JSON list of C-alpha atoms in Angstrom, two decimals:
[
{"chain": "A", "resi": 20, "resn": "UNK", "atom": "CA", "xyz": [-44.49, -6.35, 19.22]},
{"chain": "A", "resi": 21, "resn": "UNK", "atom": "CA", "xyz": [-46.42, -3.36, 16.67]},
{"chain": "A", "resi": 22, "resn": "UNK", "atom": "CA", "xyz": [-46.71, -3.74, 13.48]},
{"chain": "A", "resi": 23, "resn": "UNK", "atom": "CA", "xyz": [-45.46, 0.24, 14.33]},
{"chain": "A", "resi": 24, "resn": "UNK", "atom": "CA", "xyz": [-42.21, -0.96, 16.16]},
{"chain": "A", "resi": 25, "resn": "UNK", "atom": "CA", "xyz": [-41.51, -2.81, 13.64]},
{"chain": "A", "resi": 26, "resn": "UNK", "atom": "CA", "xyz": [-41.68, -0.57, 10.88]},
{"chain": "A", "resi": 27, "resn": "UNK", "atom": "CA", "xyz": [-39.14, 1.71, 13.23]},
{"chain": "A", "resi": 28, "resn": "UNK", "atom": "CA", "xyz": [-36.69, -0.82, 13.77]},
{"chain": "A", "resi": 29, "resn": "UNK", "atom": "CA", "xyz": [-36.98, -1.08, 9.49]},
{"chain": "A", "resi": 30, "resn": "UNK", "atom": "CA", "xyz": [-36.35, 2.55, 8.62]},
{"chain": "A", "resi": 31, "resn": "UNK", "atom": "CA", "xyz": [-33.35, 2.84, 11.30]},
{"chain": "A", "resi": 32, "resn": "UNK", "atom": "CA", "xyz": [-31.57, 0.08, 9.04]},
{"chain": "A", "resi": 33, "resn": "UNK", "atom": "CA", "xyz": [-32.68, 1.19, 6.30]},
{"chain": "A", "resi": 34, "resn": "UNK", "atom": "CA", "xyz": [-31.17, 4.52, 8.05]},
{"chain": "A", "resi": 35, "resn": "UNK", "atom": "CA", "xyz": [-28.19, 2.73, 9.34]},
{"chain": "A", "resi": 36, "resn": "UNK", "atom": "CA", "xyz": [-27.56, 1.92, 5.52]},
{"chain": "A", "resi": 37, "resn": "UNK", "atom": "CA", "xyz": [-27.93, 4.30, 3.96]},
{"chain": "A", "resi": 38, "resn": "UNK", "atom": "CA", "xyz": [-25.20, 5.63, 6.50]},
{"chain": "A", "resi": 39, "resn": "UNK", "atom": "CA", "xyz": [-22.18, 2.97, 5.85]},
{"chain": "A", "resi": 40, "resn": "UNK", "atom": "CA", "xyz": [-23.25, 2.70, 2.23]},
{"chain": "A", "resi": 41, "resn": "UNK", "atom": "CA", "xyz": [-23.11, 5.94, 1.13]},
{"chain": "A", "resi": 42, "resn": "UNK", "atom": "CA", "xyz": [-19.97, 6.07, -0.67]},
{"chain": "A", "resi": 43, "resn": "UNK", "atom": "CA", "xyz": [-21.80, 5.42, -4.31]},
{"chain": "A", "resi": 44, "resn": "UNK", "atom": "CA", "xyz": [-23.72, 8.50, -4.15]},
{"chain": "A", "resi": 45, "resn": "UNK", "atom": "CA", "xyz": [-21.02, 10.61, -2.69]},
{"chain": "A", "resi": 46, "resn": "UNK", "atom": "CA", "xyz": [-17.37, 9.87, -3.50]},
{"chain": "A", "resi": 47, "resn": "UNK", "atom": "CA", "xyz": [-16.00, 12.04, -1.41]},
{"chain": "A", "resi": 48, "resn": "UNK", "atom": "CA", "xyz": [-17.43, 10.09, 2.01]},
{"chain": "A", "resi": 49, "resn": "UNK", "atom": "CA", "xyz": [-15.46, 7.47, 3.48]},
{"chain": "A", "resi": 50, "resn": "UNK", "atom": "CA", "xyz": [-16.12, 3.30, 3.42]},
{"chain": "A", "resi": 51, "resn": "UNK", "atom": "CA", "xyz": [-15.50, 0.94, 6.12]},
{"chain": "A", "resi": 52, "resn": "UNK", "atom": "CA", "xyz": [-12.70, -0.95, 5.50]},
{"chain": "A", "resi": 53, "resn": "UNK", "atom": "CA", "xyz": [-13.83, -3.91, 4.42]},
{"chain": "A", "resi": 54, "resn": "UNK", "atom": "CA", "xyz": [-14.09, -7.02, 7.09]},
{"chain": "A", "resi": 55, "resn": "UNK", "atom": "CA", "xyz": [-15.14, -7.79, 10.46]},
{"chain": "A", "resi": 56, "resn": "UNK", "atom": "CA", "xyz": [-17.40, -5.10, 12.20]},
{"chain": "A", "resi": 57, "resn": "UNK", "atom": "CA", "xyz": [-18.57, -4.94, 14.89]},
{"chain": "A", "resi": 58, "resn": "UNK", "atom": "CA", "xyz": [-21.58, -2.72, 16.28]},
{"chain": "A", "resi": 59, "resn": "UNK", "atom": "CA", "xyz": [-23.74, -2.11, 19.43]},
{"chain": "A", "resi": 60, "resn": "UNK", "atom": "CA", "xyz": [-26.39, -0.17, 18.20]},
{"chain": "A", "resi": 61, "resn": "UNK", "atom": "CA", "xyz": [-29.22, 1.21, 20.93]},
{"chain": "A", "resi": 62, "resn": "UNK", "atom": "CA", "xyz": [-32.64, 1.90, 20.09]},
{"chain": "A", "resi": 63, "resn": "UNK", "atom": "CA", "xyz": [-34.76, 4.42, 21.97]},
{"chain": "A", "resi": 64, "resn": "UNK", "atom": "CA", "xyz": [-32.12, 4.42, 24.81]},
{"chain": "A", "resi": 65, "resn": "UNK", "atom": "CA", "xyz": [-33.24, 0.21, 25.60]},
{"chain": "A", "resi": 66, "resn": "UNK", "atom": "CA", "xyz": [-30.03, -2.12, 25.75]},
{"chain": "A", "resi": 67, "resn": "UNK", "atom": "CA", "xyz": [-27.65, -2.51, 23.58]},
{"chain": "A", "resi": 68, "resn": "UNK", "atom": "CA", "xyz": [-28.10, -5.03, 21.06]},
{"chain": "A", "resi": 69, "resn": "UNK", "atom": "CA", "xyz": [-24.28, -5.64, 19.69]},
{"chain": "A", "resi": 70, "resn": "UNK", "atom": "CA", "xyz": [-23.74, -7.38, 16.32]},
{"chain": "A", "resi": 71, "resn": "UNK", "atom": "CA", "xyz": [-21.38, -8.89, 13.92]},
{"chain": "A", "resi": 72, "resn": "UNK", "atom": "CA", "xyz": [-21.32, -7.55, 10.85]},
{"chain": "A", "resi": 73, "resn": "UNK", "atom": "CA", "xyz": [-19.20, -8.83, 7.43]},
{"chain": "A", "resi": 74, "resn": "UNK", "atom": "CA", "xyz": [-18.15, -5.59, 5.10]},
{"chain": "A", "resi": 75, "resn": "UNK", "atom": "CA", "xyz": [-17.30, -5.39, 1.66]},
{"chain": "A", "resi": 76, "resn": "UNK", "atom": "CA", "xyz": [-17.45, -1.77, -0.80]},
{"chain": "A", "resi": 77, "resn": "UNK", "atom": "CA", "xyz": [-19.21, -3.50, -3.73]},
{"chain": "A", "resi": 78, "resn": "UNK", "atom": "CA", "xyz": [-21.64, -4.95, -0.18]},
{"chain": "A", "resi": 79, "resn": "UNK", "atom": "CA", "xyz": [-22.71, -1.30, 0.50]},
{"chain": "A", "resi": 80, "resn": "UNK", "atom": "CA", "xyz": [-22.79, 0.52, -2.45]},
{"chain": "A", "resi": 81, "resn": "UNK", "atom": "CA", "xyz": [-25.16, -2.42, -3.57]},
{"chain": "A", "resi": 82, "resn": "UNK", "atom": "CA", "xyz": [-27.57, -1.74, -0.16]},
{"chain": "A", "resi": 83, "resn": "UNK", "atom": "CA", "xyz": [-27.11, 1.60, -1.06]},
{"chain": "A", "resi": 84, "resn": "UNK", "atom": "CA", "xyz": [-28.51, 2.01, -4.94]},
{"chain": "A", "resi": 85, "resn": "UNK", "atom": "CA", "xyz": [-31.02, -0.42, -3.45]},
{"chain": "A", "resi": 86, "resn": "UNK", "atom": "CA", "xyz": [-31.78, 1.47, -0.12]},
{"chain": "A", "resi": 87, "resn": "UNK", "atom": "CA", "xyz": [-32.27, 4.59, -2.37]},
{"chain": "A", "resi": 88, "resn": "UNK", "atom": "CA", "xyz": [-34.52, 3.78, -5.25]},
{"chain": "A", "resi": 89, "resn": "UNK", "atom": "CA", "xyz": [-37.12, 4.19, -2.59]},
{"chain": "A", "resi": 90, "resn": "UNK", "atom": "CA", "xyz": [-35.75, 7.55, -1.45]},
{"chain": "A", "resi": 91, "resn": "UNK", "atom": "CA", "xyz": [-37.58, 10.79, -2.37]},
{"chain": "A", "resi": 92, "resn": "UNK", "atom": "CA", "xyz": [-34.30, 13.41, -0.50]},
{"chain": "A", "resi": 93, "resn": "UNK", "atom": "CA", "xyz": [-31.49, 11.60, -0.70]},
{"chain": "A", "resi": 94, "resn": "UNK", "atom": "CA", "xyz": [-28.76, 14.79, 0.08]},
{"chain": "A", "resi": 95, "resn": "UNK", "atom": "CA", "xyz": [-25.16, 13.39, 2.33]},
{"chain": "A", "resi": 96, "resn": "UNK", "atom": "CA", "xyz": [-22.79, 16.85, 4.00]},
{"chain": "A", "resi": 97, "resn": "UNK", "atom": "CA", "xyz": [-20.00, 17.74, 5.59]},
{"chain": "A", "resi": 98, "resn": "UNK", "atom": "CA", "xyz": [-20.35, 19.84, 8.91]},
{"chain": "A", "resi": 99, "resn": "UNK", "atom": "CA", "xyz": [-17.27, 19.76, 10.14]},
{"chain": "A", "resi": 100, "resn": "UNK", "atom": "CA", "xyz": [-15.95, 16.49, 11.44]},
{"chain": "A", "resi": 101, "resn": "UNK", "atom": "CA", "xyz": [-18.77, 14.59, 10.92]},
{"chain": "A", "resi": 102, "resn": "UNK", "atom": "CA", "xyz": [-20.78, 13.29, 7.80]},
{"chain": "A", "resi": 103, "resn": "UNK", "atom": "CA", "xyz": [-25.11, 14.34, 7.95]},
{"chain": "A", "resi": 104, "resn": "UNK", "atom": "CA", "xyz": [-27.51, 12.31, 5.70]},
{"chain": "A", "resi": 105, "resn": "UNK", "atom": "CA", "xyz": [-30.82, 14.04, 5.60]},
{"chain": "A", "resi": 106, "resn": "UNK", "atom": "CA", "xyz": [-33.66, 11.91, 3.54]},
{"chain": "A", "resi": 107, "resn": "UNK", "atom": "CA", "xyz": [-36.88, 10.76, 3.09]},
{"chain": "A", "resi": 108, "resn": "UNK", "atom": "CA", "xyz": [-38.16, 7.26, 2.24]},
{"chain": "A", "resi": 109, "resn": "UNK", "atom": "CA", "xyz": [-40.38, 4.84, 1.57]},
{"chain": "A", "resi": 110, "resn": "UNK", "atom": "CA", "xyz": [-41.00, 2.27, 3.35]},
{"chain": "A", "resi": 111, "resn": "UNK", "atom": "CA", "xyz": [-43.97, -0.43, 4.16]},
{"chain": "A", "resi": 112, "resn": "UNK", "atom": "CA", "xyz": [-46.01, 1.79, 2.57]},
{"chain": "A", "resi": 113, "resn": "UNK", "atom": "CA", "xyz": [-45.47, 4.79, 4.70]},
{"chain": "A", "resi": 114, "resn": "UNK", "atom": "CA", "xyz": [-42.87, 8.07, 4.46]},
{"chain": "A", "resi": 115, "resn": "UNK", "atom": "CA", "xyz": [-39.90, 8.90, 6.82]},
{"chain": "A", "resi": 116, "resn": "UNK", "atom": "CA", "xyz": [-38.02, 10.91, 7.87]},
{"chain": "A", "resi": 117, "resn": "UNK", "atom": "CA", "xyz": [-34.57, 10.81, 9.03]},
{"chain": "A", "resi": 118, "resn": "UNK", "atom": "CA", "xyz": [-31.16, 12.47, 9.64]},
{"chain": "A", "resi": 119, "resn": "UNK", "atom": "CA", "xyz": [-27.98, 10.44, 10.62]},
{"chain": "A", "resi": 120, "resn": "UNK", "atom": "CA", "xyz": [-24.79, 11.75, 11.68]},
{"chain": "A", "resi": 121, "resn": "UNK", "atom": "CA", "xyz": [-21.59, 9.91, 11.49]},
{"chain": "A", "resi": 122, "resn": "UNK", "atom": "CA", "xyz": [-18.24, 10.48, 12.52]},
{"chain": "A", "resi": 123, "resn": "UNK", "atom": "CA", "xyz": [-15.03, 8.26, 12.70]},
{"chain": "A", "resi": 124, "resn": "UNK", "atom": "CA", "xyz": [-12.05, 7.15, 10.67]},
{"chain": "A", "resi": 125, "resn": "UNK", "atom": "CA", "xyz": [-14.31, 4.16, 8.68]},
{"chain": "A", "resi": 126, "resn": "UNK", "atom": "CA", "xyz": [-11.04, 1.65, 9.15]},
{"chain": "A", "resi": 127, "resn": "UNK", "atom": "CA", "xyz": [-11.03, 0.85, 13.23]},
{"chain": "A", "resi": 128, "resn": "UNK", "atom": "CA", "xyz": [-14.40, 3.24, 14.48]},
{"chain": "A", "resi": 129, "resn": "UNK", "atom": "CA", "xyz": [-17.27, 4.55, 12.96]},
{"chain": "A", "resi": 130, "resn": "UNK", "atom": "CA", "xyz": [-20.20, 6.52, 15.90]},
{"chain": "A", "resi": 131, "resn": "UNK", "atom": "CA", "xyz": [-23.61, 7.20, 13.84]},
{"chain": "A", "resi": 132, "resn": "UNK", "atom": "CA", "xyz": [-26.96, 8.69, 15.37]},
{"chain": "A", "resi": 133, "resn": "UNK", "atom": "CA", "xyz": [-30.14, 7.79, 13.66]},
{"chain": "A", "resi": 134, "resn": "UNK", "atom": "CA", "xyz": [-33.35, 9.68, 13.74]},
{"chain": "A", "resi": 135, "resn": "UNK", "atom": "CA", "xyz": [-36.74, 8.98, 11.91]},
{"chain": "A", "resi": 136, "resn": "UNK", "atom": "CA", "xyz": [-40.57, 9.74, 12.33]},
{"chain": "A", "resi": 137, "resn": "UNK", "atom": "CA", "xyz": [-43.08, 9.03, 9.96]},
{"chain": "A", "resi": 138, "resn": "UNK", "atom": "CA", "xyz": [-46.26, 10.47, 8.49]},
{"chain": "A", "resi": 139, "resn": "UNK", "atom": "CA", "xyz": [-47.77, 9.08, 11.99]},
{"chain": "A", "resi": 140, "resn": "UNK", "atom": "CA", "xyz": [-45.96, 10.14, 14.42]},
{"chain": "A", "resi": 141, "resn": "UNK", "atom": "CA", "xyz": [-43.94, 7.46, 14.79]},
{"chain": "A", "resi": 142, "resn": "UNK", "atom": "CA", "xyz": [-40.28, 8.48, 16.19]},
{"chain": "A", "resi": 143, "resn": "UNK", "atom": "CA", "xyz": [-37.26, 6.11, 16.44]},
{"chain": "A", "resi": 144, "resn": "UNK", "atom": "CA", "xyz": [-33.97, 7.07, 17.88]},
{"chain": "A", "resi": 145, "resn": "UNK", "atom": "CA", "xyz": [-30.62, 4.60, 17.57]},
{"chain": "A", "resi": 146, "resn": "UNK", "atom": "CA", "xyz": [-27.00, 5.22, 17.85]},
{"chain": "A", "resi": 147, "resn": "UNK", "atom": "CA", "xyz": [-24.68, 2.90, 16.34]},
{"chain": "A", "resi": 148, "resn": "UNK", "atom": "CA", "xyz": [-21.36, 3.00, 17.48]},
{"chain": "A", "resi": 149, "resn": "UNK", "atom": "CA", "xyz": [-18.46, 0.22, 15.07]},
{"chain": "A", "resi": 150, "resn": "UNK", "atom": "CA", "xyz": [-15.42, -1.10, 15.68]},
{"chain": "A", "resi": 151, "resn": "UNK", "atom": "CA", "xyz": [-13.01, -3.27, 12.89]},
{"chain": "A", "resi": 152, "resn": "UNK", "atom": "CA", "xyz": [-12.89, -6.42, 14.59]},
{"chain": "A", "resi": 153, "resn": "UNK", "atom": "CA", "xyz": [-10.56, -8.17, 11.99]},
{"chain": "A", "resi": 154, "resn": "UNK", "atom": "CA", "xyz": [-10.81, -10.11, 8.37]},
{"chain": "A", "resi": 155, "resn": "UNK", "atom": "CA", "xyz": [-13.83, -11.94, 7.45]},
{"chain": "A", "resi": 156, "resn": "UNK", "atom": "CA", "xyz": [-14.11, -16.05, 7.97]},
{"chain": "A", "resi": 157, "resn": "UNK", "atom": "CA", "xyz": [-13.50, -17.84, 5.23]},
{"chain": "A", "resi": 158, "resn": "UNK", "atom": "CA", "xyz": [-17.27, -18.78, 4.94]},
{"chain": "A", "resi": 159, "resn": "UNK", "atom": "CA", "xyz": [-18.64, -14.96, 5.58]},
{"chain": "A", "resi": 160, "resn": "UNK", "atom": "CA", "xyz": [-20.83, -13.22, 2.51]},
{"chain": "A", "resi": 161, "resn": "UNK", "atom": "CA", "xyz": [-20.03, -9.63, 2.83]},
{"chain": "A", "resi": 162, "resn": "UNK", "atom": "CA", "xyz": [-22.81, -8.55, 4.90]},
{"chain": "A", "resi": 163, "resn": "UNK", "atom": "CA", "xyz": [-23.86, -11.42, 7.01]},
{"chain": "A", "resi": 164, "resn": "UNK", "atom": "CA", "xyz": [-24.56, -11.20, 10.24]},
{"chain": "A", "resi": 165, "resn": "UNK", "atom": "CA", "xyz": [-21.82, -13.43, 12.39]},
{"chain": "A", "resi": 166, "resn": "UNK", "atom": "CA", "xyz": [-22.09, -15.45, 15.56]}
]
């Protein structure tokens, strides 16, 4: 697996986190309902990957704070029924420019489309469809992947 591909996946993960955790940066933007979310991600039009993640508002806020530290630009705006995040962030010594457009009610569903590009020409797209599936288990910690 090339380092450029790994960087691209990592960058989209950052942009996805920016998308799902932007509530700390813009109070009017909805936060995910706390609990277990099943997320289907498609990277660069490839085969979808399904993961379950335990969400909590305090975890989302912490992830946003950690991520935004590496961003020279981070803007959130509402366009119609969608939320748009545009950012320029440094990751692994590379500057990435990204845009994420999200919609949904954030209590039962969220849909996002993210794009990123780097100075070296790497371009990545990711589509994410997430649905709330219930409460997290007693041993699940916020931010943990659930099997």
